[in-house]
Amino acid sequence: QVTLVESGGDMVQTGGSLRLNCTISGRTFSGDAMGWFRQAPGLDREYVARINWGGGATDYASWVNGRFTISRDTAKNMMYLQMRRLKPEDTALYYCAVRNVGSFQWKYWGQGTQVTVSS
């Protein structure tokens, strides 16, 4: 069982920056993937980025265009999403999730943290 808690969401102005945090409790494995997703009102949840827990390899949605950076600290059991040059369309509830090694399913999810970008 893995428990995830997001934090760091806030209201910022266009062009601002935020760092989201994901606190991970429970057993994780080096082959697990940790990811960030977001959901804006009225829209489907969408993928943002993922990182391999052990090796640190990363992947981003194409629309990120270098504005976001995903990272993790295995010693602290933390994952982060540094967001820069924020736009109003980045306004959403941001979730972290875990996909166990060998699985296609994102099995564990946090409750989300709200990011609001004002124009």
PDB file of C-alpha atoms in Angstrom:
ATOM      1  CA  GLN A   1       0.000   0.000   0.000  1.00  0.00           C
ATOM      2  CA  VAL A   2       1.257   3.444  -0.939  1.00  0.00           C
ATOM      3  CA  THR A   3      -0.137   6.767   0.286  1.00  0.00           C
ATOM      4  CA  LEU A   4       0.477  10.010  -1.572  1.00  0.00           C
ATOM      5  CA  VAL A   5      -0.061  13.557  -0.316  1.00  0.00           C
ATOM      6  CA  GLU A   6       0.350  16.561  -2.588  1.00  0.00           C
ATOM      7  CA  SER A   7       1.146  20.065  -1.407  1.00  0.00           C
ATOM      8  CA  GLY A   8       2.429  23.339  -2.768  1.00  0.00           C
ATOM      9  CA  GLY A   9      -0.555  24.408  -4.814  1.00  0.00           C
ATOM     10  CA  ASP A  10      -1.384  28.086  -4.735  1.00  0.00           C
ATOM     11  CA  MET A  11      -2.702  31.008  -6.718  1.00  0.00           C
ATOM     12  CA  VAL A  12      -0.091  32.790  -8.830  1.00  0.00           C
ATOM     13  CA  GLN A  13      -0.034  35.317 -11.636  1.00  0.00           C
ATOM     14  CA  THR A  14       0.717  34.515 -15.241  1.00  0.00           C
ATOM     15  CA  GLY A  15       4.437  33.978 -15.687  1.00  0.00           C
ATOM     16  CA  GLY A  16       4.939  32.913 -12.101  1.00  0.00           C
ATOM     17  CA  SER A  17       6.435  29.737 -10.692  1.00  0.00           C
ATOM     18  CA  LEU A  18       5.388  27.065  -8.215  1.00  0.00           C
ATOM     19  CA  ARG A  19       6.876  23.880  -6.880  1.00  0.00           C
ATOM     20  CA  LEU A  20       4.499  21.040  -6.120  1.00  0.00           C
ATOM     21  CA  ASN A  21       5.465  18.379  -3.629  1.00  0.00           C
ATOM     22  CA  CYS A  22       4.355  14.776  -3.317  1.00  0.00           C
ATOM     23  CA  THR A  23       5.024  12.974  -0.043  1.00  0.00           C
ATOM     24  CA  ILE A  24       5.158   9.222  -0.556  1.00  0.00           C
ATOM     25  CA  SER A  25       4.477   6.731   2.232  1.00  0.00           C
ATOM     26  CA  GLY A  26       4.646   2.968   1.938  1.00  0.00           C
ATOM     27  CA  ARG A  27       6.723   0.521  -0.003  1.00  0.00           C
ATOM     28  CA  THR A  28       8.161   1.568  -3.339  1.00  0.00           C
ATOM     29  CA  PHE A  29      10.510  -0.186  -5.727  1.00  0.00           C
ATOM     30  CA  SER A  30      13.239   1.151  -7.952  1.00  0.00           C
ATOM     31  CA  GLY A  31      11.307   0.169 -11.068  1.00  0.00           C
ATOM     32  CA  ASP A  32       8.166   2.042 -10.064  1.00  0.00           C
ATOM     33  CA  ALA A  33       7.143   5.120 -11.984  1.00  0.00           C
ATOM     34  CA  MET A  34       5.976   8.253 -10.209  1.00  0.00           C
ATOM     35  CA  GLY A  35       3.885  10.710 -12.138  1.00  0.00           C
ATOM     36  CA  TRP A  36       2.063  14.015 -12.130  1.00  0.00           C
ATOM     37  CA  PHE A  37      -1.358  14.478 -13.696  1.00  0.00           C
ATOM     38  CA  ARG A  38      -3.792  17.371 -13.723  1.00  0.00           C
ATOM     39  CA  GLN A  39      -7.486  17.962 -14.206  1.00  0.00           C
ATOM     40  CA  ALA A  40      -9.105  21.255 -15.034  1.00  0.00           C
ATOM     41  CA  PRO A  41     -12.824  21.844 -14.452  1.00  0.00           C
ATOM     42  CA  GLY A  42     -14.910  20.199 -17.158  1.00  0.00           C
ATOM     43  CA  LEU A  43     -11.954  18.455 -18.725  1.00  0.00           C
ATOM     44  CA  ASP A  44     -10.471  14.982 -18.537  1.00  0.00           C
ATOM     45  CA  ARG A  45      -7.490  14.283 -16.376  1.00  0.00           C
ATOM     46  CA  GLU A  46      -4.285  14.631 -18.377  1.00  0.00           C
ATOM     47  CA  TYR A  47      -0.751  13.388 -18.046  1.00  0.00           C
ATOM     48  CA  VAL A  48       1.960  15.898 -17.146  1.00  0.00           C
ATOM     49  CA  ALA A  49       5.200  14.015 -16.463  1.00  0.00           C
ATOM     50  CA  ARG A  50       6.691  10.897 -14.940  1.00  0.00           C
ATOM     51  CA  ILE A  51       9.959   9.824 -13.388  1.00  0.00           C
ATOM     52  CA  ASN A  52      11.478   6.424 -12.716  1.00  0.00           C
ATOM     53  CA  TRP A  53      11.869   6.090  -8.985  1.00  0.00           C
ATOM     54  CA  GLY A  54      15.193   4.286  -9.104  1.00  0.00           C
ATOM     55  CA  GLY A  55      17.042   5.566 -12.155  1.00  0.00           C
ATOM     56  CA  GLY A  56      15.464   8.986 -12.414  1.00  0.00           C
ATOM     57  CA  ALA A  57      14.620   8.824 -16.120  1.00  0.00           C
ATOM     58  CA  THR A  58      11.953  11.372 -16.979  1.00  0.00           C
ATOM     59  CA  ASP A  59       9.239  11.890 -19.557  1.00  0.00           C
ATOM     60  CA  TYR A  60       6.973  14.851 -20.221  1.00  0.00           C
ATOM     61  CA  ALA A  61       3.776  15.585 -22.078  1.00  0.00           C
ATOM     62  CA  SER A  62       4.565  17.372 -25.318  1.00  0.00           C
ATOM     63  CA  TRP A  63       2.743  20.554 -24.256  1.00  0.00           C
ATOM     64  CA  VAL A  64       5.090  21.046 -21.279  1.00  0.00           C
ATOM     65  CA  ASN A  65       7.704  22.545 -23.640  1.00  0.00           C
ATOM     66  CA  GLY A  66      10.401  22.757 -21.003  1.00  0.00           C
ATOM     67  CA  ARG A  67       8.345  24.776 -18.523  1.00  0.00           C
ATOM     68  CA  PHE A  68       8.066  22.013 -15.912  1.00  0.00           C
ATOM     69  CA  THR A  69      10.703  19.821 -14.283  1.00  0.00           C
ATOM     70  CA  ILE A  70       9.933  16.604 -12.426  1.00  0.00           C
ATOM     71  CA  SER A  71      12.370  15.319  -9.828  1.00  0.00           C
ATOM     72  CA  ARG A  72      12.507  13.035  -6.832  1.00  0.00           C
ATOM     73  CA  ASP A  73      14.441  12.578  -3.610  1.00  0.00           C
ATOM     74  CA  THR A  74      14.469   8.882  -2.764  1.00  0.00           C
ATOM     75  CA  ALA A  75      16.055   9.487   0.637  1.00  0.00           C
ATOM     76  CA  LYS A  76      13.159  11.733   1.635  1.00  0.00           C
ATOM     77  CA  ASN A  77      10.472   9.784  -0.254  1.00  0.00           C
ATOM     78  CA  MET A  78       9.482  12.963  -2.051  1.00  0.00           C
ATOM     79  CA  MET A  79       8.654  13.852  -5.628  1.00  0.00           C
ATOM     80  CA  TYR A  80       8.473  17.364  -7.009  1.00  0.00           C
ATOM     81  CA  LEU A  81       7.132  19.286  -9.967  1.00  0.00           C
ATOM     82  CA  GLN A  82       8.807  22.622 -10.552  1.00  0.00           C
ATOM     83  CA  MET A  83       6.566  24.738 -12.747  1.00  0.00           C
ATOM     84  CA  ARG A  84       7.721  27.923 -14.467  1.00  0.00           C
ATOM     85  CA  ARG A  85       6.208  30.476 -16.850  1.00  0.00           C
ATOM     86  CA  LEU A  86       2.754  29.466 -15.690  1.00  0.00           C
ATOM     87  CA  LYS A  87      -0.256  30.253 -17.857  1.00  0.00           C
ATOM     88  CA  PRO A  88      -3.963  30.545 -17.008  1.00  0.00           C
ATOM     89  CA  GLU A  89      -4.522  27.266 -18.859  1.00  0.00           C
ATOM     90  CA  ASP A  90      -2.312  25.550 -16.288  1.00  0.00           C
ATOM     91  CA  THR A  91      -5.061  26.104 -13.730  1.00  0.00           C
ATOM     92  CA  ALA A  92      -6.072  22.660 -12.495  1.00  0.00           C
ATOM     93  CA  LEU A  93      -6.048  20.192  -9.651  1.00  0.00           C
ATOM     94  CA  TYR A  94      -2.679  18.473  -9.765  1.00  0.00           C
ATOM     95  CA  TYR A  95      -2.293  14.862  -8.659  1.00  0.00           C
ATOM     96  CA  CYS A  96       0.679  12.616  -8.056  1.00  0.00           C
ATOM     97  CA  ALA A  97       0.427   8.908  -8.771  1.00  0.00           C
ATOM     98  CA  VAL A  98       2.407   5.679  -8.625  1.00  0.00           C
ATOM     99  CA  ARG A  99       2.605   2.966 -11.262  1.00  0.00           C
ATOM    100  CA  ASN A 100       4.187  -0.230  -9.978  1.00  0.00           C
ATOM    101  CA  VAL A 101       6.946  -1.851 -11.991  1.00  0.00           C
ATOM    102  CA  GLY A 102       5.525  -4.159 -14.662  1.00  0.00           C
ATOM    103  CA  SER A 103       2.074  -2.592 -14.533  1.00  0.00           C
ATOM    104  CA  PHE A 104       0.289  -0.331 -17.011  1.00  0.00           C
ATOM    105  CA  GLN A 105      -2.024   1.050 -14.371  1.00  0.00           C
ATOM    106  CA  TRP A 106      -1.471   4.104 -12.228  1.00  0.00           C
ATOM    107  CA  LYS A 107      -2.626   2.389  -9.058  1.00  0.00           C
ATOM    108  CA  TYR A 108      -2.111   4.886  -6.256  1.00  0.00           C
ATOM    109  CA  TRP A 109      -3.278   8.491  -6.288  1.00  0.00           C
ATOM    110  CA  GLY A 110      -3.171  11.462  -3.984  1.00  0.00           C
ATOM    111  CA  GLN A 111      -6.045  13.842  -3.297  1.00  0.00           C
ATOM    112  CA  GLY A 112      -4.632  16.652  -5.388  1.00  0.00           C
ATOM    113  CA  THR A 113      -3.414  20.190  -4.849  1.00  0.00           C
ATOM    114  CA  GLN A 114      -5.007  23.195  -6.554  1.00  0.00           C
ATOM    115  CA  VAL A 115      -3.019  25.446  -8.836  1.00  0.00           C
ATOM    116  CA  THR A 116      -4.701  28.632 -10.012  1.00  0.00           C
ATOM    117  CA  VAL A 117      -3.006  30.977 -12.450  1.00  0.00           C
ATOM    118  CA  SER A 118      -4.571  34.410 -12.812  1.00  0.00           C
ATOM    119  CA  SER A 119      -4.246  36.514 -15.944  1.00  0.00           C
TER     120      SER A 119
END
